[in-house]
JSON list of C-alpha atoms in Angstrom, two decimals:
[
{"chain": "A", "resi": 1360, "resn": "MET", "atom": "CA", "xyz": [-25.96, 5.18, -9.74]},
{"chain": "A", "resi": 1361, "resn": "PRO", "atom": "CA", "xyz": [-25.23, 1.70, -8.38]},
{"chain": "A", "resi": 1362, "resn": "ASP", "atom": "CA", "xyz": [-28.28, 0.13, -6.80]},
{"chain": "A", "resi": 1363, "resn": "THR", "atom": "CA", "xyz": [-26.81, -2.31, -4.30]},
{"chain": "A", "resi": 1364, "resn": "GLU", "atom": "CA", "xyz": [-24.65, -1.85, -1.24]},
{"chain": "A", "resi": 1365, "resn": "SER", "atom": "CA", "xyz": [-21.90, -3.99, -2.76]},
{"chain": "A", "resi": 1366, "resn": "GLU", "atom": "CA", "xyz": [-21.86, -1.93, -5.96]},
{"chain": "A", "resi": 1367, "resn": "LEU", "atom": "CA", "xyz": [-21.74, 1.31, -3.97]},
{"chain": "A", "resi": 1368, "resn": "LEU", "atom": "CA", "xyz": [-18.91, -0.02, -1.81]},
{"chain": "A", "resi": 1369, "resn": "MET", "atom": "CA", "xyz": [-16.92, -1.06, -4.88]},
{"chain": "A", "resi": 1370, "resn": "GLN", "atom": "CA", "xyz": [-17.50, 2.34, -6.50]},
{"chain": "A", "resi": 1371, "resn": "VAL", "atom": "CA", "xyz": [-16.21, 4.09, -3.38]},
{"chain": "A", "resi": 1372, "resn": "ALA", "atom": "CA", "xyz": [-13.17, 1.77, -3.24]},
{"chain": "A", "resi": 1373, "resn": "ARG", "atom": "CA", "xyz": [-12.37, 2.40, -6.93]},
{"chain": "A", "resi": 1374, "resn": "THR", "atom": "CA", "xyz": [-12.68, 6.16, -6.46]},
{"chain": "A", "resi": 1375, "resn": "LEU", "atom": "CA", "xyz": [-10.35, 6.13, -3.47]},
{"chain": "A", "resi": 1376, "resn": "ARG", "atom": "CA", "xyz": [-7.85, 3.87, -5.30]},
{"chain": "A", "resi": 1377, "resn": "ARG", "atom": "CA", "xyz": [-7.81, 6.27, -8.27]},
{"chain": "A", "resi": 1378, "resn": "ARG", "atom": "CA", "xyz": [-7.15, 9.21, -5.95]},
{"chain": "A", "resi": 1379, "resn": "TRP", "atom": "CA", "xyz": [-4.30, 7.34, -4.27]},
{"chain": "A", "resi": 1380, "resn": "ALA", "atom": "CA", "xyz": [-2.82, 6.32, -7.63]},
{"chain": "A", "resi": 1381, "resn": "ALA", "atom": "CA", "xyz": [-2.81, 9.97, -8.71]},
{"chain": "A", "resi": 1382, "resn": "ALA", "atom": "CA", "xyz": [-1.10, 10.92, -5.43]},
{"chain": "A", "resi": 1383, "resn": "TYR", "atom": "CA", "xyz": [1.59, 8.23, -5.92]},
{"chain": "A", "resi": 1384, "resn": "ALA", "atom": "CA", "xyz": [2.41, 9.26, -9.50]},
{"chain": "A", "resi": 1385, "resn": "PRO", "atom": "CA", "xyz": [4.54, 12.33, -8.57]},
{"chain": "A", "resi": 1386, "resn": "LEU", "atom": "CA", "xyz": [6.61, 9.99, -6.39]},
{"chain": "A", "resi": 1387, "resn": "GLY", "atom": "CA", "xyz": [7.25, 7.78, -9.40]},
{"chain": "A", "resi": 1388, "resn": "LEU", "atom": "CA", "xyz": [5.34, 4.88, -7.84]},
{"chain": "A", "resi": 1389, "resn": "THR", "atom": "CA", "xyz": [2.59, 2.67, -9.18]},
{"chain": "A", "resi": 1390, "resn": "PRO", "atom": "CA", "xyz": [-0.14, 1.52, -6.78]},
{"chain": "A", "resi": 1391, "resn": "HIS", "atom": "CA", "xyz": [1.49, -1.95, -6.59]},
{"chain": "A", "resi": 1392, "resn": "GLN", "atom": "CA", "xyz": [4.85, -0.40, -5.75]},
{"chain": "A", "resi": 1393, "resn": "ALA", "atom": "CA", "xyz": [3.27, 1.84, -3.12]},
{"chain": "A", "resi": 1394, "resn": "ARG", "atom": "CA", "xyz": [1.54, -1.13, -1.50]},
{"chain": "A", "resi": 1395, "resn": "ALA", "atom": "CA", "xyz": [4.80, -3.09, -1.57]},
{"chain": "A", "resi": 1396, "resn": "MET", "atom": "CA", "xyz": [6.64, -0.18, 0.06]},
{"chain": "A", "resi": 1397, "resn": "ARG", "atom": "CA", "xyz": [4.09, -0.14, 2.88]},
{"chain": "A", "resi": 1398, "resn": "VAL", "atom": "CA", "xyz": [4.49, -3.91, 3.42]},
{"chain": "A", "resi": 1399, "resn": "ILE", "atom": "CA", "xyz": [8.30, -3.73, 3.33]},
{"chain": "A", "resi": 1400, "resn": "GLY", "atom": "CA", "xyz": [8.29, -0.68, 5.59]},
{"chain": "A", "resi": 1401, "resn": "GLU", "atom": "CA", "xyz": [6.42, -2.60, 8.29]},
{"chain": "A", "resi": 1402, "resn": "HIS", "atom": "CA", "xyz": [9.39, -4.96, 8.72]},
{"chain": "A", "resi": 1403, "resn": "ASP", "atom": "CA", "xyz": [13.13, -4.72, 9.14]},
{"chain": "A", "resi": 1404, "resn": "GLY", "atom": "CA", "xyz": [13.67, -7.16, 6.30]},
{"chain": "A", "resi": 1405, "resn": "VAL", "atom": "CA", "xyz": [10.95, -9.27, 4.71]},
{"chain": "A", "resi": 1406, "resn": "ARG", "atom": "CA", "xyz": [11.11, -12.19, 2.30]},
{"chain": "A", "resi": 1407, "resn": "LEU", "atom": "CA", "xyz": [9.72, -11.88, -1.22]},
{"chain": "A", "resi": 1408, "resn": "SER", "atom": "CA", "xyz": [7.27, -14.69, -0.49]},
{"chain": "A", "resi": 1409, "resn": "ALA", "atom": "CA", "xyz": [5.81, -12.69, 2.40]},
{"chain": "A", "resi": 1410, "resn": "ILE", "atom": "CA", "xyz": [5.51, -9.62, 0.16]},
{"chain": "A", "resi": 1411, "resn": "ALA", "atom": "CA", "xyz": [3.72, -11.68, -2.49]},
{"chain": "A", "resi": 1412, "resn": "GLU", "atom": "CA", "xyz": [1.36, -13.11, 0.11]},
{"chain": "A", "resi": 1413, "resn": "ALA", "atom": "CA", "xyz": [0.60, -9.70, 1.64]},
{"chain": "A", "resi": 1414, "resn": "LEU", "atom": "CA", "xyz": [-0.10, -8.20, -1.78]},
{"chain": "A", "resi": 1415, "resn": "ARG", "atom": "CA", "xyz": [-1.97, -11.31, -2.99]},
{"chain": "A", "resi": 1416, "resn": "ILE", "atom": "CA", "xyz": [0.20, -11.54, -6.10]},
{"chain": "A", "resi": 1417, "resn": "SER", "atom": "CA", "xyz": [2.44, -14.26, -7.52]},
{"chain": "A", "resi": 1418, "resn": "PRO", "atom": "CA", "xyz": [6.04, -14.52, -6.30]},
{"chain": "A", "resi": 1419, "resn": "ARG", "atom": "CA", "xyz": [7.21, -13.62, -9.83]},
{"chain": "A", "resi": 1420, "resn": "SER", "atom": "CA", "xyz": [5.12, -10.43, -9.77]},
{"chain": "A", "resi": 1421, "resn": "ALA", "atom": "CA", "xyz": [6.50, -9.56, -6.33]},
{"chain": "A", "resi": 1422, "resn": "THR", "atom": "CA", "xyz": [10.01, -9.98, -7.71]},
{"chain": "A", "resi": 1423, "resn": "GLU", "atom": "CA", "xyz": [9.24, -7.56, -10.55]},
{"chain": "A", "resi": 1424, "resn": "VAL", "atom": "CA", "xyz": [7.80, -4.97, -8.14]},
{"chain": "A", "resi": 1425, "resn": "VAL", "atom": "CA", "xyz": [10.80, -5.26, -5.80]},
{"chain": "A", "resi": 1426, "resn": "ASP", "atom": "CA", "xyz": [13.23, -5.11, -8.75]},
{"chain": "A", "resi": 1427, "resn": "ALA", "atom": "CA", "xyz": [11.73, -1.76, -9.79]},
{"chain": "A", "resi": 1428, "resn": "LEU", "atom": "CA", "xyz": [11.89, -0.44, -6.22]},
{"chain": "A", "resi": 1429, "resn": "GLU", "atom": "CA", "xyz": [15.51, -1.57, -5.95]},
{"chain": "A", "resi": 1430, "resn": "VAL", "atom": "CA", "xyz": [16.46, 0.14, -9.23]},
{"chain": "A", "resi": 1431, "resn": "ALA", "atom": "CA", "xyz": [14.85, 3.33, -7.86]},
{"chain": "A", "resi": 1432, "resn": "GLY", "atom": "CA", "xyz": [17.02, 3.05, -4.74]},
{"chain": "A", "resi": 1433, "resn": "LEU", "atom": "CA", "xyz": [14.02, 2.63, -2.42]},
{"chain": "A", "resi": 1434, "resn": "VAL", "atom": "CA", "xyz": [14.75, -0.90, -1.19]},
{"chain": "A", "resi": 1435, "resn": "THR", "atom": "CA", "xyz": [17.72, -3.19, -0.87]},
{"chain": "A", "resi": 1436, "resn": "ARG", "atom": "CA", "xyz": [18.16, -6.93, -0.69]},
{"chain": "A", "resi": 1437, "resn": "ARG", "atom": "CA", "xyz": [20.35, -8.65, 1.89]},
{"chain": "A", "resi": 1438, "resn": "PRO", "atom": "CA", "xyz": [20.99, -12.28, 2.83]},
{"chain": "A", "resi": 1439, "resn": "ASP", "atom": "CA", "xyz": [18.58, -13.80, 5.35]},
{"chain": "A", "resi": 1440, "resn": "PRO", "atom": "CA", "xyz": [20.73, -14.67, 8.39]},
{"chain": "A", "resi": 1441, "resn": "THR", "atom": "CA", "xyz": [18.45, -17.63, 9.18]},
{"chain": "A", "resi": 1442, "resn": "ASP", "atom": "CA", "xyz": [18.41, -19.15, 5.68]},
{"chain": "A", "resi": 1443, "resn": "ARG", "atom": "CA", "xyz": [21.36, -18.89, 3.28]},
{"chain": "A", "resi": 1444, "resn": "ARG", "atom": "CA", "xyz": [19.08, -19.56, 0.29]},
{"chain": "A", "resi": 1445, "resn": "ALA", "atom": "CA", "xyz": [16.75, -16.63, 1.01]},
{"chain": "A", "resi": 1446, "resn": "THR", "atom": "CA", "xyz": [17.06, -12.87, 0.84]},
{"chain": "A", "resi": 1447, "resn": "LEU", "atom": "CA", "xyz": [15.34, -10.15, 2.80]},
{"chain": "A", "resi": 1448, "resn": "VAL", "atom": "CA", "xyz": [14.06, -6.90, 1.35]},
{"chain": "A", "resi": 1449, "resn": "ALA", "atom": "CA", "xyz": [14.39, -3.74, 3.43]},
{"chain": "A", "resi": 1450, "resn": "VAL", "atom": "CA", "xyz": [13.65, -0.04, 2.90]},
{"chain": "A", "resi": 1451, "resn": "THR", "atom": "CA", "xyz": [16.69, 2.17, 2.26]},
{"chain": "A", "resi": 1452, "resn": "GLU", "atom": "CA", "xyz": [17.12, 5.60, 3.82]},
{"chain": "A", "resi": 1453, "resn": "ARG", "atom": "CA", "xyz": [15.75, 7.16, 0.64]},
{"chain": "A", "resi": 1454, "resn": "GLY", "atom": "CA", "xyz": [12.93, 4.62, 0.69]},
{"chain": "A", "resi": 1455, "resn": "GLY", "atom": "CA", "xyz": [12.09, 5.59, 4.25]},
{"chain": "A", "resi": 1456, "resn": "ARG", "atom": "CA", "xyz": [11.72, 9.23, 3.23]},
{"chain": "A", "resi": 1457, "resn": "THR", "atom": "CA", "xyz": [9.60, 8.20, 0.26]},
{"chain": "A", "resi": 1458, "resn": "LEU", "atom": "CA", "xyz": [7.47, 6.01, 2.51]},
{"chain": "A", "resi": 1459, "resn": "GLY", "atom": "CA", "xyz": [6.85, 9.00, 4.79]},
{"chain": "A", "resi": 1460, "resn": "THR", "atom": "CA", "xyz": [5.80, 11.14, 1.83]},
{"chain": "A", "resi": 1461, "resn": "LEU", "atom": "CA", "xyz": [3.65, 8.29, 0.55]},
{"chain": "A", "resi": 1462, "resn": "SER", "atom": "CA", "xyz": [1.87, 7.94, 3.89]},
{"chain": "A", "resi": 1463, "resn": "GLU", "atom": "CA", "xyz": [1.24, 11.69, 4.04]},
{"chain": "A", "resi": 1464, "resn": "ALA", "atom": "CA", "xyz": [-0.17, 11.72, 0.49]},
{"chain": "A", "resi": 1465, "resn": "ARG", "atom": "CA", "xyz": [-2.38, 8.73, 1.24]},
{"chain": "A", "resi": 1466, "resn": "ALA", "atom": "CA", "xyz": [-3.73, 10.31, 4.43]},
{"chain": "A", "resi": 1467, "resn": "LYS", "atom": "CA", "xyz": [-4.32, 13.66, 2.68]},
{"chain": "A", "resi": 1468, "resn": "GLU", "atom": "CA", "xyz": [-6.32, 12.02, -0.10]},
{"chain": "A", "resi": 1469, "resn": "ALA", "atom": "CA", "xyz": [-8.39, 10.01, 2.39]},
{"chain": "A", "resi": 1470, "resn": "ASP", "atom": "CA", "xyz": [-9.05, 13.10, 4.51]},
{"chain": "A", "resi": 1471, "resn": "GLU", "atom": "CA", "xyz": [-10.17, 15.07, 1.46]},
{"chain": "A", "resi": 1472, "resn": "PHE", "atom": "CA", "xyz": [-12.31, 12.20, 0.21]},
{"chain": "A", "resi": 1473, "resn": "PHE", "atom": "CA", "xyz": [-14.03, 11.55, 3.55]},
{"chain": "A", "resi": 1474, "resn": "GLY", "atom": "CA", "xyz": [-14.09, 15.27, 4.38]},
{"chain": "A", "resi": 1475, "resn": "GLN", "atom": "CA", "xyz": [-17.50, 15.56, 2.74]},
{"chain": "A", "resi": 1476, "resn": "LEU", "atom": "CA", "xyz": [-18.89, 13.57, 5.69]},
{"chain": "A", "resi": 1477, "resn": "SER", "atom": "CA", "xyz": [-19.59, 15.03, 9.10]},
{"chain": "A", "resi": 1478, "resn": "GLY", "atom": "CA", "xyz": [-17.68, 13.71, 12.10]},
{"chain": "A", "resi": 1479, "resn": "ARG", "atom": "CA", "xyz": [-20.77, 11.73, 13.12]},
{"chain": "A", "resi": 1480, "resn": "GLU", "atom": "CA", "xyz": [-21.16, 10.23, 9.63]},
{"chain": "A", "resi": 1481, "resn": "ARG", "atom": "CA", "xyz": [-17.49, 9.24, 9.60]},
{"chain": "A", "resi": 1482, "resn": "ALA", "atom": "CA", "xyz": [-17.85, 7.54, 12.99]},
{"chain": "A", "resi": 1483, "resn": "VAL", "atom": "CA", "xyz": [-20.93, 5.62, 11.80]},
{"chain": "A", "resi": 1484, "resn": "LEU", "atom": "CA", "xyz": [-19.15, 4.63, 8.58]},
{"chain": "A", "resi": 1485, "resn": "ARG", "atom": "CA", "xyz": [-16.11, 3.45, 10.54]},
{"chain": "A", "resi": 1486, "resn": "ASP", "atom": "CA", "xyz": [-18.36, 1.35, 12.81]},
{"chain": "A", "resi": 1487, "resn": "ILE", "atom": "CA", "xyz": [-20.21, -0.19, 9.86]},
{"chain": "A", "resi": 1488, "resn": "LEU", "atom": "CA", "xyz": [-17.04, -0.95, 7.90]},
{"chain": "A", "resi": 1489, "resn": "GLY", "atom": "CA", "xyz": [-15.39, -2.39, 11.01]},
{"chain": "A", "resi": 1490, "resn": "LYS", "atom": "CA", "xyz": [-18.37, -4.67, 11.54]},
{"chain": "A", "resi": 1491, "resn": "LEU", "atom": "CA", "xyz": [-18.32, -5.82, 7.91]},
{"chain": "A", "resi": 1492, "resn": "ALA", "atom": "CA", "xyz": [-14.56, -6.34, 7.92]},
{"chain": "A", "resi": 1493, "resn": "GLY", "atom": "CA", "xyz": [-14.93, -8.67, 10.89]}
]
């Protein structure tokens, strides 16, 4: 068992990430693709550079993730009306449905994972994590 708070926190994060990855697999999405879908879904058109920044990955990696999502019919590219050189990435109708399913799966996994805690414990954990997150 990890012996420091940081090791325990990382173990919890890894466990939750594994659960989410397993929940994304039936949707045909990798964790990177699922994260990208959430970022893209928050905007009505977002540049690749903003996706890369939000995901903390290189622009080239963001392009590869978006390419796969586009091939799957989940996102589309369109010209940026404010900059002819740039394109915007947006969720398609199918992508919107997938994003809804993704959000439900993510919430279900989190609820099951944190369900072992009482309501009071969850509130305390939320307060502590909020304080640490700044």
